Tab-separated table of C-alpha atoms in Angstrom:
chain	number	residue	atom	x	y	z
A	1	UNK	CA	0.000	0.000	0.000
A	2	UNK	CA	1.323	3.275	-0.983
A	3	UNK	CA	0.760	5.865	2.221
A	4	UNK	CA	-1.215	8.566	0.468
A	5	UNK	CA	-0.136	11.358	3.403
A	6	UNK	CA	2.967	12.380	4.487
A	7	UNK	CA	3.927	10.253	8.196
A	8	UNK	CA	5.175	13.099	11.165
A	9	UNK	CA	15.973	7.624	7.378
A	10	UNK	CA	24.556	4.508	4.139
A	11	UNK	CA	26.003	4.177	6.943
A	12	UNK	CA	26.026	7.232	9.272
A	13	UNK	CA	30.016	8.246	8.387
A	14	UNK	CA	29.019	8.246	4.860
A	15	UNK	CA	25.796	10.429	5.153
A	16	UNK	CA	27.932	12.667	6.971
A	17	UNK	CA	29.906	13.143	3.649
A	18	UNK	CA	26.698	14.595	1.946
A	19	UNK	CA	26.407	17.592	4.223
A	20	UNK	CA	28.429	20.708	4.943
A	21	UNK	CA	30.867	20.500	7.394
A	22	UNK	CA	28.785	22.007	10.664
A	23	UNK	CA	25.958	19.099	9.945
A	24	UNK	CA	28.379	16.672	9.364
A	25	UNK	CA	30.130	17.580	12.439
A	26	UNK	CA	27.467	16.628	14.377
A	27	UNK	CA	27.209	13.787	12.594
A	28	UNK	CA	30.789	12.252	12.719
A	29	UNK	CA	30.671	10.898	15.759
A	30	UNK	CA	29.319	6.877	15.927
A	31	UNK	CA	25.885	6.856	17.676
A	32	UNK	CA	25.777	4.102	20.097
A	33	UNK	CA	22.791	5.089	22.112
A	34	UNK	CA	20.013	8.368	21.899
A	35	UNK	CA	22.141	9.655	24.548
A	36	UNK	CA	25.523	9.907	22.521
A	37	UNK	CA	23.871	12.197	20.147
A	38	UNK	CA	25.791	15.673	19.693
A	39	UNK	CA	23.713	18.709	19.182
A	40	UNK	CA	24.305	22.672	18.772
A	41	UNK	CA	24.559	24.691	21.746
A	42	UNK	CA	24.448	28.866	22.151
A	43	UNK	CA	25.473	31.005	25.187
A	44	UNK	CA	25.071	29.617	28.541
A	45	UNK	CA	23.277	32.596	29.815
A	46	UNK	CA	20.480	31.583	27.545
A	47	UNK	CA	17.728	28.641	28.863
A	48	UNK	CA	18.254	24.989	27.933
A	49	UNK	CA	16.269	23.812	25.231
A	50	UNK	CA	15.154	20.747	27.531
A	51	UNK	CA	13.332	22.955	29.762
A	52	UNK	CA	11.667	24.897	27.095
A	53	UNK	CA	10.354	22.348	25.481
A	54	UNK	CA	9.071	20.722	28.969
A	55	UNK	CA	7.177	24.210	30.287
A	56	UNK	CA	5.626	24.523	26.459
A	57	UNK	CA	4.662	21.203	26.380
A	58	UNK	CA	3.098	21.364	29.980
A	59	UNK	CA	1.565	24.615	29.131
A	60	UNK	CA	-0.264	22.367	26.517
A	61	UNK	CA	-0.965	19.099	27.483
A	62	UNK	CA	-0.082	18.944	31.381
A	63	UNK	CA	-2.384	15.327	31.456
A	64	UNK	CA	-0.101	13.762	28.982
A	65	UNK	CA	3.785	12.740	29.690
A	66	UNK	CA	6.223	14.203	27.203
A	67	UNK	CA	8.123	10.943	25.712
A	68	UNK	CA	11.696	12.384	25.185
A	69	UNK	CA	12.731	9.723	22.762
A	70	UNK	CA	9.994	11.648	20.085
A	71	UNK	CA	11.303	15.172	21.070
A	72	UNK	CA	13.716	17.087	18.609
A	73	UNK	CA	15.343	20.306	17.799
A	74	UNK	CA	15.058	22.209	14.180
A	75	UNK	CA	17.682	25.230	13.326
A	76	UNK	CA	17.276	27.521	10.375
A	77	UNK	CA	20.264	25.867	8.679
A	78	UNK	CA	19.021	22.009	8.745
A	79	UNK	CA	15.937	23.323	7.225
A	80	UNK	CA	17.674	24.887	4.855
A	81	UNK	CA	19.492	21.946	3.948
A	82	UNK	CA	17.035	19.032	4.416
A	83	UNK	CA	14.470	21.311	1.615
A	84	UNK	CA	17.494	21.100	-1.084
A	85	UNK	CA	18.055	17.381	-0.287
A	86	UNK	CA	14.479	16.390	-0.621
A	87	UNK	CA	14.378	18.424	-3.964
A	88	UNK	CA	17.431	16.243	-4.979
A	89	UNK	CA	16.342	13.040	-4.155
A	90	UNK	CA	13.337	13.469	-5.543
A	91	UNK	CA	14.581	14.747	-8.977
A	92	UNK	CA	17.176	11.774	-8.774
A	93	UNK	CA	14.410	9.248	-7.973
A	94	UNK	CA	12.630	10.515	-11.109
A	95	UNK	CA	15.283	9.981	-13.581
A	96	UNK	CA	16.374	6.749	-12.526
A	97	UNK	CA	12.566	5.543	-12.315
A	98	UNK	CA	12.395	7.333	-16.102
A	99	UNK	CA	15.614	5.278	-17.433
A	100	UNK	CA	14.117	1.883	-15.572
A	101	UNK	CA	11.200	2.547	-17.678
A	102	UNK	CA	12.731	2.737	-20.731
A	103	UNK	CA	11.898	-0.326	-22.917
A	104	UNK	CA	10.461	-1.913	-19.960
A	105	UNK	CA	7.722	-4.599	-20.799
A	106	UNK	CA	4.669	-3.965	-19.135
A	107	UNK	CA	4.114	-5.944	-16.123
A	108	UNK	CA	7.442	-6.819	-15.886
A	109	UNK	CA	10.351	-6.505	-12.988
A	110	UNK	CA	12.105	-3.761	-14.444
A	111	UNK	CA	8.672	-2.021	-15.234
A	112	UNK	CA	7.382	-2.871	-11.654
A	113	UNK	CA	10.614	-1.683	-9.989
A	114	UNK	CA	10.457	1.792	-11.986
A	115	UNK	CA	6.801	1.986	-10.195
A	116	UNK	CA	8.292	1.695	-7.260
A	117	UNK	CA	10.583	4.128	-7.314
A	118	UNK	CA	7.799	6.670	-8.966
A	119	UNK	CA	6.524	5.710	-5.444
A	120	UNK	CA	9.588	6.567	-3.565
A	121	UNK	CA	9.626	9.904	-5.582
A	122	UNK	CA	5.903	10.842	-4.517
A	123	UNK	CA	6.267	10.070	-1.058
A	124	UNK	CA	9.511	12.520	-1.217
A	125	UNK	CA	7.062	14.676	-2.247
A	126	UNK	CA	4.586	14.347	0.357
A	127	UNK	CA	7.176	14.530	3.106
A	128	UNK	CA	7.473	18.575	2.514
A	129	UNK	CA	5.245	20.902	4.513
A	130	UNK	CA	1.687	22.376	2.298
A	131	UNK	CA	2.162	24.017	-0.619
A	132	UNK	CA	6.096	22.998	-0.585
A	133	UNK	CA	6.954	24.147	-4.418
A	134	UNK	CA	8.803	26.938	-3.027
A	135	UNK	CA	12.161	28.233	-2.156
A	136	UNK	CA	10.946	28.991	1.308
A	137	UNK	CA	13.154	26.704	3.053
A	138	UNK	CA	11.844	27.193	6.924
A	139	UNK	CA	8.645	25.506	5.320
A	140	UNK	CA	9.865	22.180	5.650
A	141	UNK	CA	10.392	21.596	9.230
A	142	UNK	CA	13.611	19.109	9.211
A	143	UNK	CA	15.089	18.094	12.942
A	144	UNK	CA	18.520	17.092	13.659
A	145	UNK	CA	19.353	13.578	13.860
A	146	UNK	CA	19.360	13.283	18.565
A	147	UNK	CA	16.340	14.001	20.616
A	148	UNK	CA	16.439	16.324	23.554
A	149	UNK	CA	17.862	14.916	27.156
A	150	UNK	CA	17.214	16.891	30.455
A	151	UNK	CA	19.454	14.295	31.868
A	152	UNK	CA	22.417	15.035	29.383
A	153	UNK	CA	21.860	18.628	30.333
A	154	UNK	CA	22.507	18.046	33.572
A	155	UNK	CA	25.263	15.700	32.939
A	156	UNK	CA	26.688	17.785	29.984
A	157	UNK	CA	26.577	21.139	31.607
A	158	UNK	CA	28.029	24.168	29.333
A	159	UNK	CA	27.449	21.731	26.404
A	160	UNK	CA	24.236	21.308	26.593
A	161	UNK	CA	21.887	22.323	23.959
A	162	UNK	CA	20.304	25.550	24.419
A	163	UNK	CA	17.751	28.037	22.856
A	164	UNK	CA	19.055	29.885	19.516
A	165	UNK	CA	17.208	32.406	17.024
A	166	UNK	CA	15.001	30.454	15.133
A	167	UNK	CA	15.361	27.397	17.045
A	168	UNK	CA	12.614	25.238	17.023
A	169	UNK	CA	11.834	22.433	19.829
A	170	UNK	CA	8.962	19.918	19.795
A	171	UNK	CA	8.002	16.499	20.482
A	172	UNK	CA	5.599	14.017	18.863
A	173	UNK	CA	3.512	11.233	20.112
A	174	UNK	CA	5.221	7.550	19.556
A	175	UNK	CA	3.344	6.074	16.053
A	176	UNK	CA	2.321	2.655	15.696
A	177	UNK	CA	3.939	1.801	12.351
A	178	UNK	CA	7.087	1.736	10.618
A	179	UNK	CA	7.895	2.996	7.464
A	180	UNK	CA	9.451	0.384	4.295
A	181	UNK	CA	10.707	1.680	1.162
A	182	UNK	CA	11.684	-1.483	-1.018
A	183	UNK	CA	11.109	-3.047	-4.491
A	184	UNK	CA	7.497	-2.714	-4.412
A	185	UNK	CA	6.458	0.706	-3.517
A	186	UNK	CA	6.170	2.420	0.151
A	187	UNK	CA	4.692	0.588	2.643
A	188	UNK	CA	3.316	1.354	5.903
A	189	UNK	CA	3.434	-1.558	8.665
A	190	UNK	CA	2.100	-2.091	11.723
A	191	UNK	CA	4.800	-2.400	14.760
A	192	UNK	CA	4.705	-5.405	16.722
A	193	UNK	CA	6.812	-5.910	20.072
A	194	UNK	CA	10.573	-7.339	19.455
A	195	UNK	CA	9.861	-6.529	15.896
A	196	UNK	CA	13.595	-7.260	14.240
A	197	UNK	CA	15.243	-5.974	11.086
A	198	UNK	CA	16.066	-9.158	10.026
A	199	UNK	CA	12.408	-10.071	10.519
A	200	UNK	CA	11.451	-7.227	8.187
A	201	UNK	CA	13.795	-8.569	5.721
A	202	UNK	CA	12.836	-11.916	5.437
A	203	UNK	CA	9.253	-10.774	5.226
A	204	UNK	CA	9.848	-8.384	2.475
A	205	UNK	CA	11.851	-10.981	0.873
A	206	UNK	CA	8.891	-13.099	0.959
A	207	UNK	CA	6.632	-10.322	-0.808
A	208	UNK	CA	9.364	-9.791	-3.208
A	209	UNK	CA	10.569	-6.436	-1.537
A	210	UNK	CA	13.905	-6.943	-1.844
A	211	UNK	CA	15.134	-7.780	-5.275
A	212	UNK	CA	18.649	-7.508	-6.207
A	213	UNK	CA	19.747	-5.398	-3.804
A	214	UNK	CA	22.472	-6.361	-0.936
A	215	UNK	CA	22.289	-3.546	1.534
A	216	UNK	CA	19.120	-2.231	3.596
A	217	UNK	CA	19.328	0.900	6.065
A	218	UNK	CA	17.287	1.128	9.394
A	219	UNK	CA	16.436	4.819	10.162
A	220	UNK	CA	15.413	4.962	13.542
A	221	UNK	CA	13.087	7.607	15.595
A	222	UNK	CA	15.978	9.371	16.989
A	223	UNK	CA	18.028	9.824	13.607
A	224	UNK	CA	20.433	7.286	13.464
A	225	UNK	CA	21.221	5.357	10.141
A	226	UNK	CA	22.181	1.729	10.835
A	227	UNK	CA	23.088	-0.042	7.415
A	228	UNK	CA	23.201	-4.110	7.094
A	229	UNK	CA	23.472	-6.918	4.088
A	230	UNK	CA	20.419	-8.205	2.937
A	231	UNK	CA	21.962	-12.143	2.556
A	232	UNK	CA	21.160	-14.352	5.545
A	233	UNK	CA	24.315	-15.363	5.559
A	234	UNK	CA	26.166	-12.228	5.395
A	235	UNK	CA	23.767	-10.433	8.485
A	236	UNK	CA	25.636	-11.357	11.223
A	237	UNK	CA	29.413	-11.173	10.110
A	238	UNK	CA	31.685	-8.655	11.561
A	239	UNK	CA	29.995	-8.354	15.019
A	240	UNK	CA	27.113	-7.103	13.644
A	241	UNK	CA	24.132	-8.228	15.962
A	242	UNK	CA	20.594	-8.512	14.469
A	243	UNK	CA	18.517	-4.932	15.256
A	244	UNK	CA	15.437	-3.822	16.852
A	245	UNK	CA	12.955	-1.586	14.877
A	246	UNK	CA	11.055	0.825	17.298
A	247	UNK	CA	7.420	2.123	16.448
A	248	UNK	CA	8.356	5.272	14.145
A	249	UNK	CA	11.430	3.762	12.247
A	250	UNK	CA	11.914	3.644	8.512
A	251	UNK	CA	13.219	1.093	6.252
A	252	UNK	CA	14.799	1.798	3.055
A	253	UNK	CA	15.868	-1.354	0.515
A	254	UNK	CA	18.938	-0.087	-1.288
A	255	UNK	CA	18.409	0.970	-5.077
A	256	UNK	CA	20.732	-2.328	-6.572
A	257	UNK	CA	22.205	-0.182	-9.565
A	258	UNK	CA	26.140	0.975	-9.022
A	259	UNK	CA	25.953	3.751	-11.276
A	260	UNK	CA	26.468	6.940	-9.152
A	261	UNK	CA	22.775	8.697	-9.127
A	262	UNK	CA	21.758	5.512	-7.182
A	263	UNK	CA	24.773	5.274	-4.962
A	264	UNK	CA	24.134	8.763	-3.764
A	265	UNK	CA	19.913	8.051	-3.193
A	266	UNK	CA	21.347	5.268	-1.083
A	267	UNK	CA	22.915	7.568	1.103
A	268	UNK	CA	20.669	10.605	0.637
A	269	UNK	CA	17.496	8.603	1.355
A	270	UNK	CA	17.913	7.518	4.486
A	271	UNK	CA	19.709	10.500	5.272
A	272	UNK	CA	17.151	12.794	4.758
A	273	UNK	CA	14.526	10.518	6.346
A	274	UNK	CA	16.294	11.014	9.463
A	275	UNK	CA	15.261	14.558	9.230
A	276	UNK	CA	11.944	13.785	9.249
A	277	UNK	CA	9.791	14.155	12.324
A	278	UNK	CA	9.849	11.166	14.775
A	279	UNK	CA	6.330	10.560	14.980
A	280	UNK	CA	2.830	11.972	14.766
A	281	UNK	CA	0.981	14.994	16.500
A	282	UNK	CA	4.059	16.454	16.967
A	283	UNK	CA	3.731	19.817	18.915
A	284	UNK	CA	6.301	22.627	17.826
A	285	UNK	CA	7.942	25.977	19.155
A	286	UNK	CA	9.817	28.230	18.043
A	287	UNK	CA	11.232	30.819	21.038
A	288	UNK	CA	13.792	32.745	20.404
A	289	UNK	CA	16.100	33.512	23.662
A	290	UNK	CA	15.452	37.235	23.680
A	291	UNK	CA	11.665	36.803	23.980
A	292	UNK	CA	12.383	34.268	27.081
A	293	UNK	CA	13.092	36.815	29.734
A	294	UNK	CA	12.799	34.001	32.768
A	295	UNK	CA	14.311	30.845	32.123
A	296	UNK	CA	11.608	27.956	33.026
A	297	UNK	CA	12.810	25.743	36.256
């Protein structure tokens, strides 16, 4: 089933080539846990971005628990950024959909896989904020890969991540679905407890999801792009241990071609679906330090 709405994620070193060198600072660094994640920080007169987001959100909902593994911080420049990489991909997704379809038999692999990847394309498209055809990048509201920590504030101290012009904080409630892009189209599945990614492989295997391809990238809530082989036999090697999928997580089956369009969607896929928000309902602020003249406690 193709999702007709937009939903509110190459190895993490090599997605970190893609972007300019402040993004891909924050990105260098191997993210073990939520925790790990680096984010921006301003002036340490200024209030944390934790505690903003905690009095907005209980300013809003006070009956409902904030679930800090959904919350997430936007800047000016990721927005910037994240809006030229969706018009990329998207544009990239076209042509190699357009040259798949070329001579293509009808009803055939190669004219079912260029489908899919005209699916791909339009769900690009529907992952940009209404009326996206514009240069207005601040419409599309991208995140940085990390989630907001009160506890790493306290533990971080100066470093921790604090409120910025044009900053925006927010958190979303936790979805009940995870995301697959793979040889047949977009998919939208349900999440089941001690759901697996080699799980999700074998059962796209099964629906013939996977095709030729021999990589697949897990995009999880909080950002991070976690890449594995597609072979049974070649899961496991090198320490690597099989990998949960939380509720909110994307899947995306690499494009098999070796040409260099579909090495770079491989990378600027998943990249740019960690941008996306990590869930749905997601509430939003944007406070700029000067306007905060009493730093929530």
């Amino acid at each position: 089933m193709v999702i007709p709405v937009f939903s509110s994620l190459a190895r993490l070193n090599r997605a970190a080539i893609l972007l300019p060198l402040g993004l891909s600072t924050l990105l260098a660094a191997p993210l073990s846990s939520a925790d790990d994640t680096p984010l921006p920080f301003s002036a340490a007169s200024t209030p944390l971005a934790s505690q903003v987001l905690q009095a907005q959100w209980d300013s809003l909902t006070p009956s409902q628990a904030l679930d800090w593994r959904y919350s997430f911080v936007s800047t000016p420049l990721v927005r910037q950024q994240m809006a030229a990489r969706a018009n990329r991909v998207s544009a990239e997704l076209e042509l190699i959909a357009a040259r798949y379809a070329v001579g293509a038999k009808e009803d055939s692999s190669q004219a079912r896989y260029a489908e899919a990847l005209q699916a791909w394309q339009a769900y690009v498209e529907q992952g940009r904020a209404p009326g996206t055809h514009s240069p207005d990048a601040d419409a599309v509201l991208a995140r940085l890969p990390g989630q907001l920590d009160p506890r790493r504030d306290m533990r971080d101290g100066p470093q921790a991540i604090r409120i910025a012009p044009g900053m925006v904080v927010g958190a979303c409630q936790a979805p009940r679905s995870v995301v697959i892009l793979d040889a047949t189209g977009v998919h939208e599945r349900k999440w089941t407890p001690n759901l697996s990614l080699d799980a999700l492989i074998d059962e796209r295997a099964a629906a013939g999801g996977i095709g030729p391809a021999v990589e697949v990238s897990l995009v999880t809530p909080q950002g991070q792009v976690l890449t594995r082989p597609v072979a049974s036999w070649n899961r496991l090697t090198s320490g690597d241990a099989d990998l949960p999928v939380a509720p909110g997580a994307s899947v995306v089956i690499s494009t098999p071609g070796i040409d260099t369009a579909q090495q770079w969607v491989n990378e600027a896929l998943p990249a740019w679906l960690a941008s996306r928000l990590p869930g749905h309902a997601c509430q939003s602020w944007q406070l700029d330090a000067a306007k905060l003249s009493t730093p929530p406690r």
